[in-house]
Amino acid sequence: MLWTRWLVLLLCWGGTSGEQQADERDGFPAEVRADSRRQRSPPPVEPLDFGFVPSSVYDTHAYYEPGAVGILFHMVHAFLYVIQPNSFPKDLIVKVIQQNMGGIKIDEWRKPENVVLLLQWIHYQAGFLLCGLIGIVFVIIVPVIGLLFCVCRCCENCGGEMHQRQRKNADCQRGFYTASLVATTIFIIVGVLISYAANHNISAQIKSTRRLINTNMRDLKTFANNTPAQIDYLTAQYTTAKNKVLSDLDNIGPLLGGRIHSQLEKEVVPSLDTALRMAGAMRETKEALENVSSSLEVLQEGTGKLQSSLSGERASLSNTLSDPACTNGAVSHTCNTIRSTLAQLGINADYSGLPSVSHALANVDTILKTDLSNVVQKGYSSFNDTPRLVKEQTKNIVAGVKGMLDKISAEITGFSKMFPVEASLANFTIFLNQGQKNIEAYYPQIDQMDFYRWIGCVAVLCAVVLILAFNFLGLLCGTCGYDKQATPTTRGCLSNTGGNLLMAGVGFSFIFVWMLMAIVTTFFVVGGNVEKMVCEPLANRQLFKIIDTPYLVHPAKKNFLPGMLFQNPNIDLTLGSMYRDCYENNGLYHALQLETMFNINSFLNRTAYNKDLAKVFESVQVDLQDITLLEQAGRDNLINFANSGVGQIDYDAFMAEVNKGVTIVDLLTFSTDLEAQADQLPRGALENALKGHASSIRQIHREQVVPMEQAMSTLSQSIRLLQRTSSDLPIKVTNILSAIDAAEYLITHNASHVVKQETKNYVQTLVGYFKQYTAWIKNSLTAEVAQCKPISNIVDSMEIVACSFIVDSVNVFWFGLGGCCVLLIPSMILSTKLAKYYRRMDTEDVFEDMGNTGNHGEQVCDIHGNLVVVSSPYSDTLTRFPRASAPPSYSDW
């Protein structure tokens, strides 16, 4: 048992526990966050690839396909089911074992409970008891009957009289007896063949047993050789989890700092973005003010020039219309119409009264000397520097955690080296080799014993074959030598020999049949009960349930198997569960429930999952007070912008003038209409003069009005931009500053909650790698390490050898031999009956006419020709049975 204990202990070092989750929950105090919206689930843990545990390939295939002989096995099983249809008496056996644990005493069987058990056992064994009783009666009665039959025949009774009465259906009877004996002989031959096949199957399968022994031994050696490598592989894979943790520790800045940054940026980045947009608005305001100033200057200057040009053109056009040609009645109407439109040649908008924006522009220029965008970018940079701050401030903690991981790695490696695994398994391999040699040393003796067994079974079958030979030769000689014309006293030698051989077969049947039945009865009782009480329960695992019955062997010992292996019967380990796990090729750690022997959870909590790791990270303090989102210069810049005077500009006055046209009438339209009216005049100087004025008006529009309209468009766009920007500008600036103040307050005062939460998530990520490792160890120990398929293969191989190879073959042997014994009874009867028709009789029936009265006398003629007259009850004997001639008398007969 020493090697078993070592094997148990070497598998106790790895595993996992559901208690880790509770430990993790205890590792951090509860945190109440100011804003529940900031809470989020920890990021998923990256899956680790631990590779595949070196697997073991076992050679044993514990499966037996009997082939054609399997039909015979099924026949015997069906016969035994008819004999014993009751289900397996599990409860009865358990009661018997429990009540007779201290030994069986005769006096105790008189107790009522033991009598009840005995009656239940007799009821269960009724079929076997009845058949066994029949066999015993057969063994006793057959020799007595044979003796009486022999004595009776010596007294010329029981068919011993050498006289055969002639019947008219004698040929039918002979044919019936012959056919029946032939059929019986054939069935006996089938029984002999069945028994011989079973006998030969035992010898053939015993040779296959060596293959099963060799493969099972090889599998056990494979198990012993591969287990250390598998354990070393499990230990080595701790490095995979450790390296991943070290990688995350080296990148604690981007990982932990990045998570802290991601949580804080929800408040920080929007405030900085608003300030950055305000910096852009400042630049746009300056451009707009510059555009307003330049456009206003252009418009004011252009207004004076345009006013002078339009006044001169209006005066010149008025002089032209004063021409005497306009007094002509046909022309005067056109001239009057033109004269009425002269008032439209004037300026519509007056820009001279609009206020100047130079003061606001000067203030904005002063404000823009401080680059607010650069200041905001410094805030971005300061905030984005969080990962670096985290890395620098956790430098000592990371170094401590790395040292802790190295210590854990050394503990795991040291624990796996505490047990002399290789030495123990090497001794186990030596034990297997020596055991295999010891087993192989018995092979010659087994072969010799099997040879003797085979000879004995063949000798038993030869007794039946001897009887069959007499029957066959008797039938052959009798059938071939039979002559219908010959009388019973004149039958030939060949026919007589056939009859004698048949009687010899009967004699040998009486000699051997009771011995054969004794063998059949013995094998039937033993083999049948072994099949029903051992093999069938072993096949359907009912036998395991008996062994696994609680408190079976002792009232104080619950389970048998753990009590035998671990001296702890209270472990919930059963033979059935162990076999099932091994049959599924699970690990021995899971099959034997070795976790009950060693508290792996505490070991893992100290090593692979160490609560000190969480405690170390509880002390993480990240100081983010050095982060400045907006310097004072930027704040002053925003405040000065709000007070720059942009909001005091009279935008309504600007919009009122901007919405007006430059001139009262569109000069292009006016010039076009003027030319059209000039075309209505007669050709001459007046027409040319008016067209000249139209051309001058177009030139004024092109050179003066168009630039003013462009300046007015620029002015309109800039005024609208300024109006939008200046709308509630102080409130906007105040909101920006408030948002930045709130973000800075969050960083300096409430960031500790974020740091603790993200640190907890970060630690959970690190612990998640160890959880993967421990879960992988558990799965590997359950299904891949020390796979105990060889144990179930040994059980299955024992079942195959004991039940399929031996018990089934023995049962088929007695089944065939028993059939022969039963069929020998009708064979003896038929042989005795049929021998009368083949043997030469001493006397025969002779009939003669005794007179004219119609009465006839019966004369019996013996073999020497002497006649004996007897009365005949038949009136037609002479006609039905002609008188037979006496056989010749020879001195050599």
PDB file of N, CA and C in Angstrom, residues 225-253:
ATOM      1  N   ASN A 225       4.873   5.799 -15.964  1.00  0.00           N
ATOM      2  CA  ASN A 225       5.940   6.567 -16.610  1.00  0.00           C
ATOM      3  C   ASN A 225       5.484   7.962 -17.016  1.00  0.00           C
ATOM      4  N   ASN A 226       4.208   8.116 -17.410  1.00  0.00           N
ATOM      5  CA  ASN A 226       3.737   9.401 -17.920  1.00  0.00           C
ATOM      6  C   ASN A 226       3.273  10.342 -16.819  1.00  0.00           C
ATOM      7  N   THR A 227       2.898   9.811 -15.665  1.00  0.00           N
ATOM      8  CA  THR A 227       2.364  10.671 -14.601  1.00  0.00           C
ATOM      9  C   THR A 227       3.367  11.726 -14.144  1.00  0.00           C
ATOM     10  N   PRO A 228       4.655  11.404 -13.892  1.00  0.00           N
ATOM     11  CA  PRO A 228       5.595  12.471 -13.485  1.00  0.00           C
ATOM     12  C   PRO A 228       5.721  13.571 -14.531  1.00  0.00           C
ATOM     13  N   ALA A 229       5.767  13.187 -15.803  1.00  0.00           N
ATOM     14  CA  ALA A 229       5.875  14.203 -16.849  1.00  0.00           C
ATOM     15  C   ALA A 229       4.641  15.091 -16.880  1.00  0.00           C
ATOM     16  N   GLN A 230       3.479  14.496 -16.659  1.00  0.00           N
ATOM     17  CA  GLN A 230       2.251  15.293 -16.639  1.00  0.00           C
ATOM     18  C   GLN A 230       2.245  16.269 -15.470  1.00  0.00           C
ATOM     19  N   ILE A 231       2.703  15.812 -14.309  1.00  0.00           N
ATOM     20  CA  ILE A 231       2.752  16.697 -13.147  1.00  0.00           C
ATOM     21  C   ILE A 231       3.762  17.820 -13.369  1.00  0.00           C
ATOM     22  N   ASP A 232       4.901  17.486 -13.938  1.00  0.00           N
ATOM     23  CA  ASP A 232       5.895  18.519 -14.246  1.00  0.00           C
ATOM     24  C   ASP A 232       5.332  19.535 -15.228  1.00  0.00           C
ATOM     25  N   TYR A 233       4.539  19.061 -16.172  1.00  0.00           N
ATOM     26  CA  TYR A 233       3.948  19.979 -17.153  1.00  0.00           C
ATOM     27  C   TYR A 233       2.965  20.935 -16.457  1.00  0.00           C
ATOM     28  N   LEU A 234       2.167  20.395 -15.520  1.00  0.00           N
ATOM     29  CA  LEU A 234       1.249  21.261 -14.777  1.00  0.00           C
ATOM     30  C   LEU A 234       2.023  22.321 -13.999  1.00  0.00           C
ATOM     31  N   THR A 235       3.107  21.905 -13.367  1.00  0.00           N
ATOM     32  CA  THR A 235       3.905  22.852 -12.592  1.00  0.00           C
ATOM     33  C   THR A 235       4.535  23.908 -13.499  1.00  0.00           C
ATOM     34  N   ALA A 236       5.017  23.466 -14.644  1.00  0.00           N
ATOM     35  CA  ALA A 236       5.711  24.399 -15.539  1.00  0.00           C
ATOM     36  C   ALA A 236       4.758  25.443 -16.107  1.00  0.00           C
ATOM     37  N   GLN A 237       3.489  25.088 -16.267  1.00  0.00           N
ATOM     38  CA  GLN A 237       2.558  26.023 -16.872  1.00  0.00           C
ATOM     39  C   GLN A 237       2.184  27.171 -15.954  1.00  0.00           C
ATOM     40  N   TYR A 238       2.618  27.104 -14.682  1.00  0.00           N
ATOM     41  CA  TYR A 238       2.444  28.280 -13.828  1.00  0.00           C
ATOM     42  C   TYR A 238       3.217  29.463 -14.400  1.00  0.00           C
ATOM     43  N   THR A 239       4.296  29.174 -15.104  1.00  0.00           N
ATOM     44  CA  THR A 239       5.093  30.235 -15.712  1.00  0.00           C
ATOM     45  C   THR A 239       4.280  31.015 -16.735  1.00  0.00           C
ATOM     46  N   THR A 240       3.366  30.331 -17.432  1.00  0.00           N
ATOM     47  CA  THR A 240       2.532  31.024 -18.421  1.00  0.00           C
ATOM     48  C   THR A 240       1.688  32.103 -17.763  1.00  0.00           C
ATOM     49  N   ALA A 241       1.017  31.737 -16.661  1.00  0.00           N
ATOM     50  CA  ALA A 241       0.210  32.724 -15.938  1.00  0.00           C
ATOM     51  C   ALA A 241       1.109  33.793 -15.308  1.00  0.00           C
ATOM     52  N   LYS A 242       2.235  33.365 -14.771  1.00  0.00           N
ATOM     53  CA  LYS A 242       3.140  34.316 -14.129  1.00  0.00           C
ATOM     54  C   LYS A 242       3.672  35.329 -15.142  1.00  0.00           C
ATOM     55  N   ASN A 243       4.091  34.865 -16.317  1.00  0.00           N
ATOM     56  CA  ASN A 243       4.625  35.774 -17.325  1.00  0.00           C
ATOM     57  C   ASN A 243       3.567  36.768 -17.793  1.00  0.00           C
ATOM     58  N   LYS A 244       2.337  36.309 -17.888  1.00  0.00           N
ATOM     59  CA  LYS A 244       1.275  37.223 -18.295  1.00  0.00           C
ATOM     60  C   LYS A 244       1.038  38.275 -17.226  1.00  0.00           C
ATOM     61  N   VAL A 245       1.076  37.868 -15.961  1.00  0.00           N
ATOM     62  CA  VAL A 245       0.922  38.833 -14.871  1.00  0.00           C
ATOM     63  C   VAL A 245       2.090  39.814 -14.870  1.00  0.00           C
ATOM     64  N   LEU A 246       3.309  39.310 -15.072  1.00  0.00           N
ATOM     65  CA  LEU A 246       4.471  40.200 -15.115  1.00  0.00           C
ATOM     66  C   LEU A 246       4.355  41.189 -16.267  1.00  0.00           C
ATOM     67  N   SER A 247       3.842  40.714 -17.398  1.00  0.00           N
ATOM     68  CA  SER A 247       3.655  41.616 -18.538  1.00  0.00           C
ATOM     69  C   SER A 247       2.661  42.720 -18.201  1.00  0.00           C
ATOM     70  N   ASP A 248       1.576  42.355 -17.519  1.00  0.00           N
ATOM     71  CA  ASP A 248       0.593  43.378 -17.139  1.00  0.00           C
ATOM     72  C   ASP A 248       1.162  44.317 -16.078  1.00  0.00           C
ATOM     73  N   LEU A 249       2.014  43.787 -15.209  1.00  0.00           N
ATOM     74  CA  LEU A 249       2.632  44.661 -14.208  1.00  0.00           C
ATOM     75  C   LEU A 249       3.596  45.647 -14.865  1.00  0.00           C
ATOM     76  N   ASP A 250       4.331  45.157 -15.852  1.00  0.00           N
ATOM     77  CA  ASP A 250       5.230  46.065 -16.574  1.00  0.00           C
ATOM     78  C   ASP A 250       4.446  47.136 -17.323  1.00  0.00           C
ATOM     79  N   ASN A 251       3.255  46.842 -17.712  1.00  0.00           N
ATOM     80  CA  ASN A 251       2.404  47.787 -18.440  1.00  0.00           C
ATOM     81  C   ASN A 251       1.303  48.335 -17.544  1.00  0.00           C
ATOM     82  N   ILE A 252       1.612  48.471 -16.254  1.00  0.00           N
ATOM     83  CA  ILE A 252       0.588  48.957 -15.329  1.00  0.00           C
ATOM     84  C   ILE A 252       0.174  50.386 -15.670  1.00  0.00           C
ATOM     85  N   GLY A 253       1.098  51.147 -16.252  1.00  0.00           N
ATOM     86  CA  GLY A 253       0.751  52.510 -16.645  1.00  0.00           C
ATOM     87  C   GLY A 253      -0.368  52.536 -17.669  1.00  0.00           C
TER      88      GLY A 253
END
